[in-house]
Short mmCIF file of C-alpha atoms in Angstrom, two decimals:
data_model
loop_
_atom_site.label_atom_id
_atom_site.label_comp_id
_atom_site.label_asym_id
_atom_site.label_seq_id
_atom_site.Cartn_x
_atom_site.Cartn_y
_atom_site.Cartn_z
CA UNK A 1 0.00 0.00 0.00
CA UNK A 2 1.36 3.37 -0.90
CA UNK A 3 1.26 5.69 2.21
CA UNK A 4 2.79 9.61 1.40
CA UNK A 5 4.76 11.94 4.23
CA UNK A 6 6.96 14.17 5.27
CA UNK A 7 10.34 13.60 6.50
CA UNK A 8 13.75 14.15 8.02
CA UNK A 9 16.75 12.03 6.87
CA UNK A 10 18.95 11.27 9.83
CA UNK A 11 20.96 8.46 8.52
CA UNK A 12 22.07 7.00 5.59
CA UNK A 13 23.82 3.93 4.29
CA UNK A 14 24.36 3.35 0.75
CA UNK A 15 23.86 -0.84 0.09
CA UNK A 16 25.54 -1.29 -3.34
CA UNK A 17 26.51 1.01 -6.36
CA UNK A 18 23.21 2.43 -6.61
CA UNK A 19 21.06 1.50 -3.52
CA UNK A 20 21.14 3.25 -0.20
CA UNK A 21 19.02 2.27 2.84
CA UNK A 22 17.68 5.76 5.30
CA UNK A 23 16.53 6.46 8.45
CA UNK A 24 13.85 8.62 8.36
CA UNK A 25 12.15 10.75 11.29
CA UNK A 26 8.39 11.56 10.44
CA UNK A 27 5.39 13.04 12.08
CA UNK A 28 3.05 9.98 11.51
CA UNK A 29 4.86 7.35 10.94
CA UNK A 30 7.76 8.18 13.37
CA UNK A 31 11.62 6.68 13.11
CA UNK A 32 11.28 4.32 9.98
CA UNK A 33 13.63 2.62 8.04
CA UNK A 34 13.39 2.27 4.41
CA UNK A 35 15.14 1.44 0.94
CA UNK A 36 15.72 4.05 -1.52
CA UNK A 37 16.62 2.03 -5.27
CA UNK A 38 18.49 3.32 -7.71
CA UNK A 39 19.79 6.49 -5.75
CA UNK A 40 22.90 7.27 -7.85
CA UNK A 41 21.09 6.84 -11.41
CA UNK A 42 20.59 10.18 -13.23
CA UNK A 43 17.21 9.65 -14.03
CA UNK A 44 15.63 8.47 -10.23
CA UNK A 45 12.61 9.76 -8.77
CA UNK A 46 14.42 9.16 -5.28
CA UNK A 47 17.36 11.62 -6.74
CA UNK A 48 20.21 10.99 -3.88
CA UNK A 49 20.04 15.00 -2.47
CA UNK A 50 16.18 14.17 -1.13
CA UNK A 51 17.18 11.00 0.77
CA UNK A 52 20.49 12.72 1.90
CA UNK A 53 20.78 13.16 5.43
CA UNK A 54 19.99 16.36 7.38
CA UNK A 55 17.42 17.16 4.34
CA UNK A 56 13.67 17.31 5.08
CA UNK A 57 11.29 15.23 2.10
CA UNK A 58 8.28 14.95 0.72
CA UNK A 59 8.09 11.28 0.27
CA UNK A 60 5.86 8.43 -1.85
CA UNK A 61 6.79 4.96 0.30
CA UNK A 62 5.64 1.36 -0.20
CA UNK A 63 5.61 -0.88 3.21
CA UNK A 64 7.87 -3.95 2.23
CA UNK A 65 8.14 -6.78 4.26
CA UNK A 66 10.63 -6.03 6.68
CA UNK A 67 10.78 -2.03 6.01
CA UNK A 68 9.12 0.82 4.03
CA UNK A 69 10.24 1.34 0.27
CA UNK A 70 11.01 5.24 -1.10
CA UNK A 71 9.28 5.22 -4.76
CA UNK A 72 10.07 9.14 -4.78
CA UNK A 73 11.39 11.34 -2.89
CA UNK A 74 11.62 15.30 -3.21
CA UNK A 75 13.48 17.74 -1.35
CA UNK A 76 11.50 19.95 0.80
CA UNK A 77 14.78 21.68 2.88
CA UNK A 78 18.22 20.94 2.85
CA UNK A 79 19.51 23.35 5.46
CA UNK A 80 22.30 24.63 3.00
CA UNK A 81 23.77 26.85 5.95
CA UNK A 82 25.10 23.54 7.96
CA UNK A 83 26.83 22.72 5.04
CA UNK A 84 28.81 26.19 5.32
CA UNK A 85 30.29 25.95 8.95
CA UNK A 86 31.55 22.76 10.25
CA UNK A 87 30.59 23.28 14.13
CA UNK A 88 26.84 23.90 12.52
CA UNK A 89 26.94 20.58 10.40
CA UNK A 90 29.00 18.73 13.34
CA UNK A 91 25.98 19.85 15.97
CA UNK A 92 23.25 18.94 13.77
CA UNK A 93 24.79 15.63 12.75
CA UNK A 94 24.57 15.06 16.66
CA UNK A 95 21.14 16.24 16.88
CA UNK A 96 20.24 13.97 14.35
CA UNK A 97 21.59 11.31 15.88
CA UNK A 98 20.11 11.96 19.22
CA UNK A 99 16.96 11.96 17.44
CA UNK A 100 17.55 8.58 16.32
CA UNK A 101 18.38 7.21 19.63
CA UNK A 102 15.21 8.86 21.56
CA UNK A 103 12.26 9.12 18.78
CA UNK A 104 9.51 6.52 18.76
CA UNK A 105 9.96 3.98 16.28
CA UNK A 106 6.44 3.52 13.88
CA UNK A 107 4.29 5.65 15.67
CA UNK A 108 3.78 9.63 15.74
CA UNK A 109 6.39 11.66 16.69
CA UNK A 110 5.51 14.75 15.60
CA UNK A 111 7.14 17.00 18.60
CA UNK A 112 10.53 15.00 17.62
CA UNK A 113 10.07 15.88 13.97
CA UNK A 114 9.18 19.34 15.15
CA UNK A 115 11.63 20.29 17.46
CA UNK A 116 14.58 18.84 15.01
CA UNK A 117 13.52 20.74 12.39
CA UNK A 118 13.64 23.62 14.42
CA UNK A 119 16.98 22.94 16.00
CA UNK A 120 18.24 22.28 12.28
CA UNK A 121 16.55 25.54 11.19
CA UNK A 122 17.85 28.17 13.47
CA UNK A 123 21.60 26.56 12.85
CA UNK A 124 21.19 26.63 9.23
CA UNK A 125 19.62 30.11 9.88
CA UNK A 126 22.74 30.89 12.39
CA UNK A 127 19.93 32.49 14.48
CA UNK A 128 21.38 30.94 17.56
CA UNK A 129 24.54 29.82 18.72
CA UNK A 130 26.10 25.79 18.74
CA UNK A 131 26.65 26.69 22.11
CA UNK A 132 23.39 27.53 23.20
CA UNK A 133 21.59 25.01 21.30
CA UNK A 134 23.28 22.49 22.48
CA UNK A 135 22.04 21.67 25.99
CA UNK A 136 18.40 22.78 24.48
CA UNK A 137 18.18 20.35 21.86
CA UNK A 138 19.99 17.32 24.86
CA UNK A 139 17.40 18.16 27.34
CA UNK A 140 13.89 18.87 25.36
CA UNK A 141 14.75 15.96 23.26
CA UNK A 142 15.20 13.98 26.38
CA UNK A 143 12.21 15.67 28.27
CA UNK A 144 9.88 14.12 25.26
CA UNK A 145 11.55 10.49 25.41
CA UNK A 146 10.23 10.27 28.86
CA UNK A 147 13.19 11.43 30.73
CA UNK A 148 12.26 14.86 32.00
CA UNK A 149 14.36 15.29 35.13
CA UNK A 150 12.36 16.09 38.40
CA UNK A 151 13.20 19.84 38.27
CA UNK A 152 10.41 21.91 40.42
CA UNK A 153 12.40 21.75 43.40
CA UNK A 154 15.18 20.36 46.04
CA UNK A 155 14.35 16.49 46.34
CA UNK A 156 16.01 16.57 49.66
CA UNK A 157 14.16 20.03 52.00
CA UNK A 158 12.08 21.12 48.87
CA UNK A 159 14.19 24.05 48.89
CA UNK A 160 13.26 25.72 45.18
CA UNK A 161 15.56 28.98 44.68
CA UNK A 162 18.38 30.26 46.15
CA UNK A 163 22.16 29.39 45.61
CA UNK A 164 23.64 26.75 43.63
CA UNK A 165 21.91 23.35 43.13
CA UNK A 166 23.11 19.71 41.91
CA UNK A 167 21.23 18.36 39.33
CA UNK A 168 21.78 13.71 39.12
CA UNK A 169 22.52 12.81 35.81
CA UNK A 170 21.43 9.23 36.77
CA UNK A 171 18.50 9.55 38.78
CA UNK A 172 17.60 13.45 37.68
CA UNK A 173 16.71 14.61 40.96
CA UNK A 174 17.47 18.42 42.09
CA UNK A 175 19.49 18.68 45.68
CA UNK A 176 20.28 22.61 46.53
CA UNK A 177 23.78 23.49 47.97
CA UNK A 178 23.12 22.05 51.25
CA UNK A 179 21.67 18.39 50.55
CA UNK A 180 24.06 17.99 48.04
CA UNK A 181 27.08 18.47 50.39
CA UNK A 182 25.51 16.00 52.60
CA UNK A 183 25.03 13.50 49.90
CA UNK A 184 28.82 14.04 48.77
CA UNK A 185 27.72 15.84 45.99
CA UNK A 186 29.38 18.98 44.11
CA UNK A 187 26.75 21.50 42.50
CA UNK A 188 26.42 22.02 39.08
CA UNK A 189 23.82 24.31 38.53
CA UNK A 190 24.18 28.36 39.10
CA UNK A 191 20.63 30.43 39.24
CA UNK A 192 20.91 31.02 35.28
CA UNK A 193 21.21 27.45 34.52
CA UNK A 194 18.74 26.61 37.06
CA UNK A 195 16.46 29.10 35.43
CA UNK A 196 17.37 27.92 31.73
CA UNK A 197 16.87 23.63 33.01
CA UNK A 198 13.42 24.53 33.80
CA UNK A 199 12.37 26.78 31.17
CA UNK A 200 13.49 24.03 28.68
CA UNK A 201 11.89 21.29 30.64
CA UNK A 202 8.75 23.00 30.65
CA UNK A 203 8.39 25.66 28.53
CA UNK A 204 5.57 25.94 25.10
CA UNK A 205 7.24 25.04 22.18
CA UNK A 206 6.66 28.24 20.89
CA UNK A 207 8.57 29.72 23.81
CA UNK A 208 11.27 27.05 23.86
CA UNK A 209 14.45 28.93 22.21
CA UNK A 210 13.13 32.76 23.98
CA UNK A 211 15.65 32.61 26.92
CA UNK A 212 19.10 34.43 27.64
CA UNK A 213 21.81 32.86 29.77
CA UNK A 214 25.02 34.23 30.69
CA UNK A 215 27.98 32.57 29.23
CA UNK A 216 29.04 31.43 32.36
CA UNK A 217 25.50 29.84 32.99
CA UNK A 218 25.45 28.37 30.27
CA UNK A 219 29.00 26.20 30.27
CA UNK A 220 27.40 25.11 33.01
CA UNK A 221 24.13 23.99 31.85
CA UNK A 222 25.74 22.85 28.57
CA UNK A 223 28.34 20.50 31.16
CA UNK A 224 25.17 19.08 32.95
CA UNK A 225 23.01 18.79 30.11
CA UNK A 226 25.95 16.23 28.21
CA UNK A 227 26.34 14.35 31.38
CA UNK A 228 22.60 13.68 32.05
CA UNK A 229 22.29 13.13 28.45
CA UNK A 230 24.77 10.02 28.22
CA UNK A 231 23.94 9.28 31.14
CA UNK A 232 20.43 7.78 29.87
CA UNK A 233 21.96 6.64 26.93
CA UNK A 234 24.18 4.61 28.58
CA UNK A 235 26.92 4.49 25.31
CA UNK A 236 28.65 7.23 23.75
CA UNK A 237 27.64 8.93 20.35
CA UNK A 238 30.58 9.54 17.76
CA UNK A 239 28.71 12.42 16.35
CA UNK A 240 29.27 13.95 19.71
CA UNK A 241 33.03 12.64 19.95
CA UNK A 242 33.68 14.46 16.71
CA UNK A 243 31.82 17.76 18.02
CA UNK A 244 33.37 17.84 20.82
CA UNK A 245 37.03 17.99 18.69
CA UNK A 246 35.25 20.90 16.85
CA UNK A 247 34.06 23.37 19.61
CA UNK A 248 37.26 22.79 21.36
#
């Protein structure tokens, strides 16, 4: 049956001379894999730039047996700005792949889809920084997966302003200055980050990027948001090995 979408390439792995097999993130369908034939021949209908990744298709697919089939494919955006600064392209190759690791395989995912796109766009756009993207993208992508951490107040006294604070990267609990001392623990969190970990936890999607941070906030945030991020994915990403060699 033919079923028609929209969606983002995250990954792709050509087969053969001509055949490449994609991920694809969509808003229906959400993380599916799927066969595009004939990619490098002059005259295909799924022409290699519309199943390339970090481009965003209109697609025709057939289900197959064991994975969807791309009959055609046409670009929709191909976010030419990441393709003019390497810390851009490195970041959104990581946000692609964190996307791929946390989205919800054959069923909707249209706030994935939605807030890649948008993390994509405003890098392509250069409306906001690598660096303050970063931690965003980490923590609303994990926030949608399921693993929002607790961050309304002190798990310990209940404590919610007011001085530094440790945010768990394993168990994603808040402790202020004092509980965390008594549980051995070194904060992490200044009142800007604090601020910033709970507006992206919670904030309309609309509203999600509309914050400022100092830069000393955010190195902060952006060193708690990694760790709580790998910390649930319990394996390393190469995408962010390699951006890590890049912002250094």
């Amino acid at each position: 049956m033919q079923t028609q979408t929209e969606g983002l390439i995250i990954k792709s792995r050509d087969i053969n001379e001509n055949d490449t097999v994609v991920k694809i993130l969509t808003g229906d369908l959400g993380l599916i894999s799927a066969f595009a034939n004939g990619t490098k021949r002059v005259k295909s209908r799924t022409a290699s730039a519309a199943v390339s990744p970090m481009t965003y298709s209109r697609l025709t697919l057939y289900r197959g047996r064991e994975s969807y089939i791309i009959d055609d494919a046409k670009a929709i955006d191909v976010f030419f700005g990441l393709r003019e600064d390497i810390e851009r392209l490195s970041l959104a190759n990581y946000f692609c792949e964190l996307a791929g690791e946390f989205s919800p395989e054959n069923t909707e995912a249209h706030e994935f889809l939605s807030l890649t796109l948008n993390l994509l766009h405003l890098l392509s756009e250069d409306k906001r920084s690598a660096d303050f993207l970063k931690p965003v993208g980490e923590l609303r992508m994990l926030a949608l997966a399921g693993y929002m951490p607790d961050v309304l107040a002190c798990a310990g006294c209940g404590k919610y302003e007011g001085g530094d604070f440790y945010l768990d990267p394993v168990e994603g609990r808040l402790l202020c200055a004092d509980c965390a001392e008594k549980a051995r623990h070194i904060t992490n969190l200044d009142n800007g980050a604090l601020y910033a970990l709970r507006h992206i936890c919670l904030a309309e999607d609309k509203k999600l990027f509309g914050f400022k941070i100092s830069p000393e906030s955010l190195k902060e945030l952006s060193r708690t948001s990694e760790q709580y991020t790998l910390a649930h994915l319990e394996h390393g990403l190469k995408s962010l090995d390699f951006l890590k060699t890049v912002l250094e």
